[in-house]
PDB file of C-alpha atoms in Angstrom:
ATOM      1  CA  MET A   1      24.225 -28.737  19.829  1.00 46.00           C
ATOM      2  CA  SER A   2      22.500 -30.143  22.841  1.00 45.00           C
ATOM      3  CA  GLU A   3      19.123 -30.173  23.188  1.00 45.00           C
ATOM      4  CA  GLN A   4      18.935 -26.631  25.235  1.00 44.00           C
ATOM      5  CA  ALA A   5      20.584 -25.187  21.790  1.00 42.00           C
ATOM      6  CA  SER A   6      18.170 -25.818  19.781  1.00 42.00           C
ATOM      7  CA  ALA A   7      15.734 -24.894  21.307  1.00 42.00           C
ATOM      8  CA  LYS A   8      17.079 -21.442  21.337  1.00 44.00           C
ATOM      9  CA  ILE A   9      16.534 -20.948  17.390  1.00 37.00           C
ATOM     10  CA  MET A  10      12.855 -22.249  17.319  1.00 42.00           C
ATOM     11  CA  PRO A  11      11.421 -19.342  15.477  1.00 45.00           C
ATOM     12  CA  PHE A  12       8.257 -19.425  17.653  1.00 42.00           C
ATOM     13  CA  LYS A  13       7.094 -20.945  20.435  1.00 48.00           C
ATOM     14  CA  ALA A  14       3.791 -23.068  20.604  1.00 46.00           C
ATOM     15  CA  ASP A  15       1.860 -20.018  22.669  1.00 51.00           C
ATOM     16  CA  ASP A  16       3.028 -17.768  19.579  1.00 51.00           C
ATOM     17  CA  GLU A  17       1.856 -19.511  16.769  1.00 55.00           C
ATOM     18  CA  ASN A  18      -1.550 -19.641  18.840  1.00 56.00           C
ATOM     19  CA  ALA A  19      -1.127 -15.899  19.279  1.00 51.00           C
ATOM     20  CA  GLU A  20      -0.644 -15.997  15.465  1.00 58.00           C
ATOM     21  CA  GLU A  21      -3.637 -18.001  14.032  1.00 62.00           C
ATOM     22  CA  THR A  22      -6.224 -16.126  16.414  1.00 59.00           C
ATOM     23  CA  LEU A  23      -4.425 -12.716  15.207  1.00 55.00           C
ATOM     24  CA  ASN A  24      -4.987 -13.835  11.369  1.00 82.00           C
ATOM     25  CA  ALA A  25      -8.592 -14.970  12.743  1.00 81.00           C
ATOM     26  CA  ALA A  26      -9.845 -12.012  13.851  1.00 82.00           C
ATOM     27  CA  GLU A  27      -8.069 -10.202  10.641  1.00 87.00           C
ATOM     28  CA  ARG A  28     -10.124 -12.563   8.477  1.00 87.00           C
ATOM     29  CA  LEU A  29     -13.225 -11.789  10.257  1.00 90.00           C
ATOM     30  CA  LEU A  30     -12.765  -8.262  10.478  1.00 91.00           C
ATOM     31  CA  LEU A  31     -12.211  -8.090   6.637  1.00 91.00           C
ATOM     32  CA  ALA A  32     -15.346 -10.223   6.244  1.00 91.00           C
ATOM     33  CA  GLU A  33     -17.385  -7.601   8.077  1.00 93.00           C
ATOM     34  CA  THR A  34     -16.159  -4.905   6.539  1.00 93.00           C
ATOM     35  CA  ALA A  35     -16.975  -6.838   2.816  1.00 94.00           C
ATOM     36  CA  ARG A  36     -20.878  -7.218   3.713  1.00 94.00           C
ATOM     37  CA  MET A  37     -20.492  -3.346   4.783  1.00 95.00           C
ATOM     38  CA  VAL A  38     -18.960  -2.280   1.361  1.00 95.00           C
ATOM     39  CA  GLU A  39     -21.721  -5.128  -0.339  1.00 95.00           C
ATOM     40  CA  ALA A  40     -24.911  -3.381   1.234  1.00 94.00           C
ATOM     41  CA  LEU A  41     -23.699   0.190   0.125  1.00 95.00           C
ATOM     42  CA  VAL A  42     -22.572  -0.391  -3.452  1.00 94.00           C
ATOM     43  CA  PHE A  43     -26.055  -3.205  -3.898  1.00 92.00           C
ATOM     44  CA  ALA A  44     -27.852  -0.084  -2.675  1.00 91.00           C
ATOM     45  CA  SER A  45     -26.736   2.832  -4.470  1.00 90.00           C
ATOM     46  CA  ALA A  46     -28.264   3.344  -7.832  1.00 85.00           C
ATOM     47  CA  ASP A  47     -25.126   4.919  -9.180  1.00 87.00           C
ATOM     48  CA  PRO A  48     -21.472   3.894  -9.045  1.00 91.00           C
ATOM     49  CA  VAL A  49     -19.685   4.084  -5.833  1.00 93.00           C
ATOM     50  CA  THR A  50     -16.590   5.573  -5.156  1.00 93.00           C
ATOM     51  CA  GLU A  51     -13.871   4.565  -2.148  1.00 93.00           C
ATOM     52  CA  ARG A  52     -14.329   7.722  -0.229  1.00 92.00           C
ATOM     53  CA  ALA A  53     -17.976   7.503  -0.475  1.00 94.00           C
ATOM     54  CA  LEU A  54     -17.272   4.590   1.269  1.00 95.00           C
ATOM     55  CA  ALA A  55     -14.936   5.034   3.673  1.00 94.00           C
ATOM     56  CA  GLU A  56     -17.104   7.999   4.610  1.00 93.00           C
ATOM     57  CA  ARG A  57     -20.027   5.670   5.657  1.00 94.00           C
ATOM     58  CA  LEU A  58     -17.313   3.428   7.520  1.00 94.00           C
ATOM     59  CA  PRO A  59     -15.919   2.369  10.431  1.00 92.00           C
ATOM     60  CA  GLU A  60     -12.477   4.496  10.798  1.00 90.00           C
ATOM     61  CA  GLY A  61      -9.996   2.458   9.800  1.00 88.00           C
ATOM     62  CA  ALA A  62     -11.691  -0.053   7.565  1.00 92.00           C
ATOM     63  CA  ASP A  63      -9.789  -1.372   4.704  1.00 93.00           C
ATOM     64  CA  VAL A  64     -11.982  -0.640   1.717  1.00 94.00           C
ATOM     65  CA  GLY A  65      -9.699  -1.136  -0.550  1.00 93.00           C
ATOM     66  CA  ALA A  66      -8.659  -4.782   1.088  1.00 94.00           C
ATOM     67  CA  ALA A  67     -13.095  -5.113   0.734  1.00 94.00           C
ATOM     68  CA  LEU A  68     -13.570  -4.381  -2.679  1.00 95.00           C
ATOM     69  CA  LYS A  69     -10.716  -6.284  -3.731  1.00 94.00           C
ATOM     70  CA  HIS A  70     -12.220  -9.592  -1.174  1.00 94.00           C
ATOM     71  CA  LEU A  71     -15.754  -8.709  -3.013  1.00 95.00           C
ATOM     72  CA  GLN A  72     -14.043  -9.387  -6.298  1.00 94.00           C
ATOM     73  CA  GLU A  73     -13.137 -12.478  -6.194  1.00 93.00           C
ATOM     74  CA  ILE A  74     -15.894 -13.308  -4.710  1.00 93.00           C
ATOM     75  CA  TYR A  75     -18.096 -12.584  -7.379  1.00 94.00           C
ATOM     76  CA  ALA A  76     -15.703 -13.273 -10.153  1.00 92.00           C
ATOM     77  CA  LYS A  77     -17.471 -16.213 -10.937  1.00 90.00           C
ATOM     78  CA  ARG A  78     -21.241 -15.635 -10.209  1.00 93.00           C
ATOM     79  CA  GLY A  79     -23.962 -14.027 -12.291  1.00 92.00           C
ATOM     80  CA  VAL A  80     -22.830 -10.875 -11.265  1.00 92.00           C
ATOM     81  CA  HIS A  81     -19.588  -9.256 -10.925  1.00 93.00           C
ATOM     82  CA  LEU A  82     -17.907  -5.965  -8.794  1.00 94.00           C
ATOM     83  CA  VAL A  83     -16.219  -3.539 -11.151  1.00 92.00           C
ATOM     84  CA  ARG A  84     -14.730  -0.673 -11.183  1.00 90.00           C
ATOM     85  CA  VAL A  85     -16.191   2.757 -12.848  1.00 87.00           C
ATOM     86  CA  GLY A  86     -13.639   5.239 -13.181  1.00 83.00           C
ATOM     87  CA  ASP A  87     -13.048   5.923  -9.804  1.00 84.00           C
ATOM     88  CA  ALA A  88     -16.329   4.426  -8.396  1.00 91.00           C
ATOM     89  CA  TRP A  89     -17.277   0.595  -8.438  1.00 93.00           C
ATOM     90  CA  ALA A  90     -20.860  -1.016  -9.255  1.00 93.00           C
ATOM     91  CA  PHE A  91     -22.265  -4.816  -9.137  1.00 93.00           C
ATOM     92  CA  ARG A  92     -22.944  -5.222 -13.308  1.00 90.00           C
ATOM     93  CA  THR A  93     -24.210  -8.213 -14.642  1.00 87.00           C
ATOM     94  CA  ALA A  94     -21.452 -10.592 -16.235  1.00 87.00           C
ATOM     95  CA  SER A  95     -20.273  -9.823 -19.088  1.00 82.00           C
ATOM     96  CA  ASP A  96     -21.337 -13.201 -21.059  1.00 84.00           C
ATOM     97  CA  LEU A  97     -24.473 -13.583 -19.576  1.00 83.00           C
ATOM     98  CA  ALA A  98     -25.378  -9.684 -20.371  1.00 75.00           C
ATOM     99  CA  PHE A  99     -27.912 -11.493 -23.928  1.00 74.00           C
ATOM    100  CA  LEU A 100     -30.225 -12.618 -21.083  1.00 78.00           C
ATOM    101  CA  MET A 101     -31.002  -8.634 -19.864  1.00 70.00           C
ATOM    102  CA  SER A 102     -31.109  -7.844 -23.621  1.00 61.00           C
ATOM    103  CA  ARG A 103     -34.919  -9.662 -24.437  1.00 52.00           C
ATOM    104  CA  ASP A 104     -36.681  -7.826 -22.429  1.00 48.00           C
ATOM    105  CA  THR A 105     -35.197  -4.403 -22.841  1.00 47.00           C
ATOM    106  CA  VAL A 106     -36.360  -1.644 -24.388  1.00 44.00           C
ATOM    107  CA  GLN A 107     -34.056  -0.999 -27.788  1.00 46.00           C
ATOM    108  CA  GLN A 108     -32.339   2.113 -27.651  1.00 54.00           C
ATOM    109  CA  ARG A 109     -32.456   4.540 -30.686  1.00 58.00           C
ATOM    110  CA  LYS A 110     -28.984   3.878 -32.152  1.00 76.00           C
ATOM    111  CA  LEU A 111     -26.067   6.800 -33.151  1.00 82.00           C
ATOM    112  CA  SER A 112     -25.843   8.073 -36.435  1.00 86.00           C
ATOM    113  CA  ARG A 113     -22.109   6.802 -37.826  1.00 85.00           C
ATOM    114  CA  ALA A 114     -21.398  10.299 -37.993  1.00 88.00           C
ATOM    115  CA  ALA A 115     -22.220  10.986 -33.843  1.00 90.00           C
ATOM    116  CA  LEU A 116     -20.001   7.043 -33.701  1.00 88.00           C
ATOM    117  CA  GLU A 117     -17.398   9.213 -35.071  1.00 88.00           C
ATOM    118  CA  VAL A 118     -17.296  12.537 -32.981  1.00 91.00           C
ATOM    119  CA  LEU A 119     -17.768   9.762 -29.983  1.00 91.00           C
ATOM    120  CA  SER A 120     -14.631   8.290 -30.861  1.00 88.00           C
ATOM    121  CA  ILE A 121     -12.485  11.556 -31.243  1.00 89.00           C
ATOM    122  CA  ILE A 122     -13.392  12.565 -28.082  1.00 91.00           C
ATOM    123  CA  ALA A 123     -12.932   9.911 -25.900  1.00 89.00           C
ATOM    124  CA  TYR A 124      -8.988   9.590 -27.677  1.00 88.00           C
ATOM    125  CA  HIS A 125      -8.147  13.228 -28.070  1.00 89.00           C
ATOM    126  CA  GLN A 126     -10.034  14.997 -25.712  1.00 90.00           C
ATOM    127  CA  PRO A 127     -10.529  17.835 -24.228  1.00 92.00           C
ATOM    128  CA  VAL A 128     -11.081  18.436 -27.682  1.00 92.00           C
ATOM    129  CA  THR A 129     -13.052  21.363 -29.021  1.00 94.00           C
ATOM    130  CA  ARG A 130     -15.450  20.997 -31.607  1.00 94.00           C
ATOM    131  CA  ALA A 131     -13.424  22.852 -34.145  1.00 93.00           C
ATOM    132  CA  GLU A 132     -10.210  20.042 -33.695  1.00 92.00           C
ATOM    133  CA  ILE A 133     -13.070  17.328 -34.204  1.00 91.00           C
ATOM    134  CA  GLU A 134     -13.625  19.290 -37.667  1.00 91.00           C
ATOM    135  CA  ASP A 135     -10.470  19.287 -38.248  1.00 90.00           C
ATOM    136  CA  ILE A 136      -9.698  15.306 -37.772  1.00 87.00           C
ATOM    137  CA  ARG A 137     -12.834  14.434 -39.427  1.00 88.00           C
ATOM    138  CA  GLY A 138     -12.390  16.572 -42.493  1.00 88.00           C
ATOM    139  CA  VAL A 139     -16.244  17.446 -42.193  1.00 89.00           C
ATOM    140  CA  GLU A 140     -18.373  19.838 -40.692  1.00 91.00           C
ATOM    141  CA  THR A 141     -19.941  18.651 -37.375  1.00 89.00           C
ATOM    142  CA  SER A 142     -23.566  18.989 -36.832  1.00 87.00           C
ATOM    143  CA  LYS A 143     -24.203  21.150 -33.398  1.00 86.00           C
ATOM    144  CA  GLY A 144     -27.030  17.940 -33.187  1.00 89.00           C
ATOM    145  CA  THR A 145     -24.809  15.366 -32.922  1.00 92.00           C
ATOM    146  CA  LEU A 146     -22.935  17.109 -30.429  1.00 92.00           C
ATOM    147  CA  ASP A 147     -26.437  17.544 -28.487  1.00 91.00           C
ATOM    148  CA  THR A 148     -27.503  13.635 -29.063  1.00 92.00           C
ATOM    149  CA  LEU A 149     -24.156  12.841 -27.245  1.00 94.00           C
ATOM    150  CA  LEU A 150     -25.255  15.183 -24.450  1.00 93.00           C
ATOM    151  CA  GLU A 151     -28.168  14.065 -23.966  1.00 91.00           C
ATOM    152  CA  SER A 152     -26.847  10.341 -24.438  1.00 90.00           C
ATOM    153  CA  GLU A 153     -24.691  11.693 -21.054  1.00 90.00           C
ATOM    154  CA  TRP A 154     -21.682   9.996 -22.477  1.00 93.00           C
ATOM    155  CA  VAL A 155     -20.226  13.340 -23.429  1.00 95.00           C
ATOM    156  CA  ARG A 156     -20.020  16.058 -21.096  1.00 93.00           C
ATOM    157  CA  MET A 157     -19.151  19.837 -21.634  1.00 93.00           C
ATOM    158  CA  ARG A 158     -14.907  20.109 -19.639  1.00 93.00           C
ATOM    159  CA  GLY A 159     -14.407  23.575 -19.929  1.00 92.00           C
ATOM    160  CA  ARG A 160     -13.097  26.714 -22.370  1.00 93.00           C
ATOM    161  CA  ARG A 161      -9.989  26.298 -23.981  1.00 93.00           C
ATOM    162  CA  LYS A 162      -7.832  29.791 -23.416  1.00 93.00           C
ATOM    163  CA  THR A 163      -7.574  30.361 -27.003  1.00 93.00           C
ATOM    164  CA  PRO A 164      -9.320  32.966 -28.968  1.00 92.00           C
ATOM    165  CA  GLY A 165     -12.907  32.537 -29.249  1.00 90.00           C
ATOM    166  CA  ARG A 166     -12.614  30.601 -25.696  1.00 92.00           C
ATOM    167  CA  PRO A 167     -14.011  27.542 -27.350  1.00 93.00           C
ATOM    168  CA  VAL A 168     -15.665  24.854 -25.337  1.00 93.00           C
ATOM    169  CA  THR A 169     -13.624  21.498 -24.630  1.00 95.00           C
ATOM    170  CA  TYR A 170     -15.513  18.368 -24.532  1.00 95.00           C
ATOM    171  CA  GLY A 171     -14.898  14.795 -22.709  1.00 93.00           C
ATOM    172  CA  THR A 172     -16.513  11.369 -21.821  1.00 93.00           C
ATOM    173  CA  THR A 173     -18.501  10.604 -18.350  1.00 92.00           C
ATOM    174  CA  ASP A 174     -18.705   7.777 -16.561  1.00 88.00           C
ATOM    175  CA  ALA A 175     -21.599   6.931 -17.980  1.00 89.00           C
ATOM    176  CA  PHE A 176     -19.365   6.323 -21.311  1.00 90.00           C
ATOM    177  CA  LEU A 177     -17.253   3.857 -18.980  1.00 89.00           C
ATOM    178  CA  ASP A 178     -19.808   2.154 -16.777  1.00 86.00           C
ATOM    179  CA  HIS A 179     -22.002   1.842 -20.572  1.00 84.00           C
ATOM    180  CA  PHE A 180     -18.627   0.399 -22.290  1.00 85.00           C
ATOM    181  CA  GLN A 181     -17.152  -1.757 -19.190  1.00 81.00           C
ATOM    182  CA  LEU A 182     -14.343   0.031 -18.842  1.00 86.00           C
ATOM    183  CA  GLU A 183     -12.147   0.557 -16.080  1.00 82.00           C
ATOM    184  CA  SER A 184     -10.724   3.964 -17.082  1.00 85.00           C
ATOM    185  CA  ILE A 185     -10.587   5.513 -20.484  1.00 86.00           C
ATOM    186  CA  ARG A 186      -6.958   4.416 -21.228  1.00 84.00           C
ATOM    187  CA  ASP A 187      -8.592   0.959 -21.322  1.00 86.00           C
ATOM    188  CA  LEU A 188      -9.681   2.394 -24.820  1.00 86.00           C
ATOM    189  CA  PRO A 189      -8.551  -0.544 -27.609  1.00 83.00           C
ATOM    190  CA  GLY A 190      -5.146   0.464 -28.819  1.00 78.00           C
ATOM    191  CA  ILE A 191      -4.173  -0.081 -32.657  1.00 70.00           C
ATOM    192  CA  GLU A 192      -3.892  -3.956 -32.764  1.00 73.00           C
ATOM    193  CA  GLU A 193      -6.815  -4.432 -30.686  1.00 74.00           C
ATOM    194  CA  LEU A 194      -8.655  -2.272 -32.941  1.00 67.00           C
ATOM    195  CA  LYS A 195      -6.972  -3.986 -36.422  1.00 65.00           C
ATOM    196  CA  GLY A 196      -8.058  -6.751 -35.159  1.00 67.00           C
ATOM    197  CA  ALA A 197     -11.345  -6.268 -34.923  1.00 61.00           C
ATOM    198  CA  GLY A 198     -11.329  -4.965 -38.502  1.00 59.00           C
ATOM    199  CA  LEU A 199     -12.350  -1.243 -37.423  1.00 56.00           C
ATOM    200  CA  LEU A 200      -8.154  -0.343 -38.585  1.00 58.00           C
ATOM    201  CA  SER A 201      -6.668  -1.744 -41.900  1.00 56.00           C
ATOM    202  CA  SER A 202      -3.672  -3.778 -41.858  1.00 59.00           C
ATOM    203  CA  ARG A 203      -1.788  -1.498 -44.067  1.00 59.00           C
ATOM    204  CA  MET A 204      -2.174   1.071 -41.963  1.00 55.00           C
ATOM    205  CA  PRO A 205       1.370   3.664 -42.388  1.00 59.00           C
ATOM    206  CA  SER A 206       4.009   2.265 -40.036  1.00 63.00           C
ATOM    207  CA  ASN A 207       4.099   6.285 -38.231  1.00 62.00           C
ATOM    208  CA  PHE A 208       0.643   5.705 -38.121  1.00 59.00           C
ATOM    209  CA  SER A 209      -0.526   6.320 -33.495  1.00 66.00           C
ATOM    210  CA  ILE A 210      -3.356   6.539 -31.547  1.00 71.00           C
ATOM    211  CA  PRO A 211      -3.259   9.683 -28.575  1.00 73.00           C
ATOM    212  CA  LEU A 212      -3.172   8.402 -25.478  1.00 71.00           C
ATOM    213  CA  PRO A 213      -6.099   9.942 -23.516  1.00 70.00           C
ATOM    214  CA  PRO A 214      -4.817  11.804 -20.290  1.00 71.00           C
ATOM    215  CA  MET A 215      -4.711   9.636 -16.773  1.00 68.00           C
ATOM    216  CA  ASP A 216      -7.398  11.919 -14.982  1.00 74.00           C
ATOM    217  CA  PRO A 217      -9.943  12.629 -17.785  1.00 70.00           C
ATOM    218  CA  ASP A 218     -11.447  14.786 -14.959  1.00 76.00           C
ATOM    219  CA  GLU A 219      -8.678  17.078 -14.812  1.00 84.00           C
ATOM    220  CA  LEU A 220      -8.997  19.802 -16.259  1.00 88.00           C
ATOM    221  CA  THR A 221      -5.643  20.551 -18.428  1.00 88.00           C
ATOM    222  CA  ASP A 222      -3.466  23.892 -18.433  1.00 89.00           C
ATOM    223  CA  ASP A 223      -5.124  25.144 -21.456  1.00 90.00           C
ATOM    224  CA  GLU A 224      -8.392  24.732 -20.042  1.00 92.00           C
ATOM    225  CA  ASP A 225     -10.801  27.409 -18.370  1.00 92.00           C
ATOM    226  CA  PRO A 226     -13.234  25.996 -15.768  1.00 91.00           C
ATOM    227  CA  LEU A 227     -17.019  26.577 -16.997  1.00 88.00           C
ATOM    228  CA  THR A 228     -18.246  29.548 -14.712  1.00 88.00           C
ATOM    229  CA  ASP A 229     -22.229  29.931 -13.762  1.00 85.00           C
ATOM    230  CA  ILE A 230     -21.648  32.485 -16.872  1.00 85.00           C
ATOM    231  CA  ASP A 231     -20.652  30.408 -19.552  1.00 80.00           C
ATOM    232  CA  LEU A 232     -23.134  28.151 -18.042  1.00 80.00           C
ATOM    233  CA  GLU A 233     -25.925  30.748 -18.806  1.00 80.00           C
ATOM    234  CA  GLU A 234     -24.432  31.395 -22.116  1.00 80.00           C
ATOM    235  CA  LEU A 235     -24.476  27.433 -23.506  1.00 75.00           C
ATOM    236  CA  GLY A 236     -28.088  27.410 -22.116  1.00 72.00           C
ATOM    237  CA  LEU A 237     -26.955  25.319 -19.482  1.00 66.00           C
ATOM    238  CA  LEU A 238     -28.702  27.597 -16.867  1.00 59.00           C
ATOM    239  CA  THR A 239     -30.667  29.868 -16.538  1.00 50.00           C
ATOM    240  CA  PRO A 240     -30.133  33.573 -14.326  1.00 50.00           C
ATOM    241  CA  LYS A 241     -32.577  32.975 -12.256  1.00 49.00           C
ATOM    242  CA  ASP A 242     -30.563  29.104 -11.064  1.00 49.00           C
ATOM    243  CA  ARG A 243     -27.551  31.474 -10.895  1.00 49.00           C
ATOM    244  CA  ASP A 244     -29.129  33.931  -8.937  1.00 52.00           C
ATOM    245  CA  ALA A 245     -30.698  31.141  -6.203  1.00 51.00           C
TER     246      ALA A 245
END
């Protein structure tokens, strides 16, 4: 084969290679600058920030997803990590350094065993009503227990079940995910993890199963109605004055 023929099958010319290197360098610079802006916005926010909220503050066309992934890699070995909280993002202390923070924090009131049981049922079975919680536990659930969980902001009223009496349905919040360091409700431990932690007996029946939480815990199910202002007023969450404002 002649030298001229060989030249024709070269994939790139020198100018093409230089142009590609220049383009890659420009893309890296753009990614780094976008990541800096995302870092500033997340750091300055007291609450986790959604990708949509970030995109609204950034220049048009900015690749928010790539910037977040880039920041996660940068912070992976640092004292703080960029973590996903539901559909939002926040900086959090690395889990192996959490003990440093606990020295000066105020000890929070511990939840009672009953409250922990109810919280677990809500997390795995949501959306769930008070009557359904009682059926699962086999005992009556006091209003005080639910009030405690609502005050902790780990549990919220989702809607009303489309059944006689229209009972309120309960579900978890992003604050619940944040506290227990879960990206989504589907990251809750499964049967094997619970057995390994000693929270479930290894002698559980073979047909025992743990319900899988919904993909989107914020979306109402077919048998739920949204809470209206009248519902909120009835539940003591909204005064007539607030409703008419």
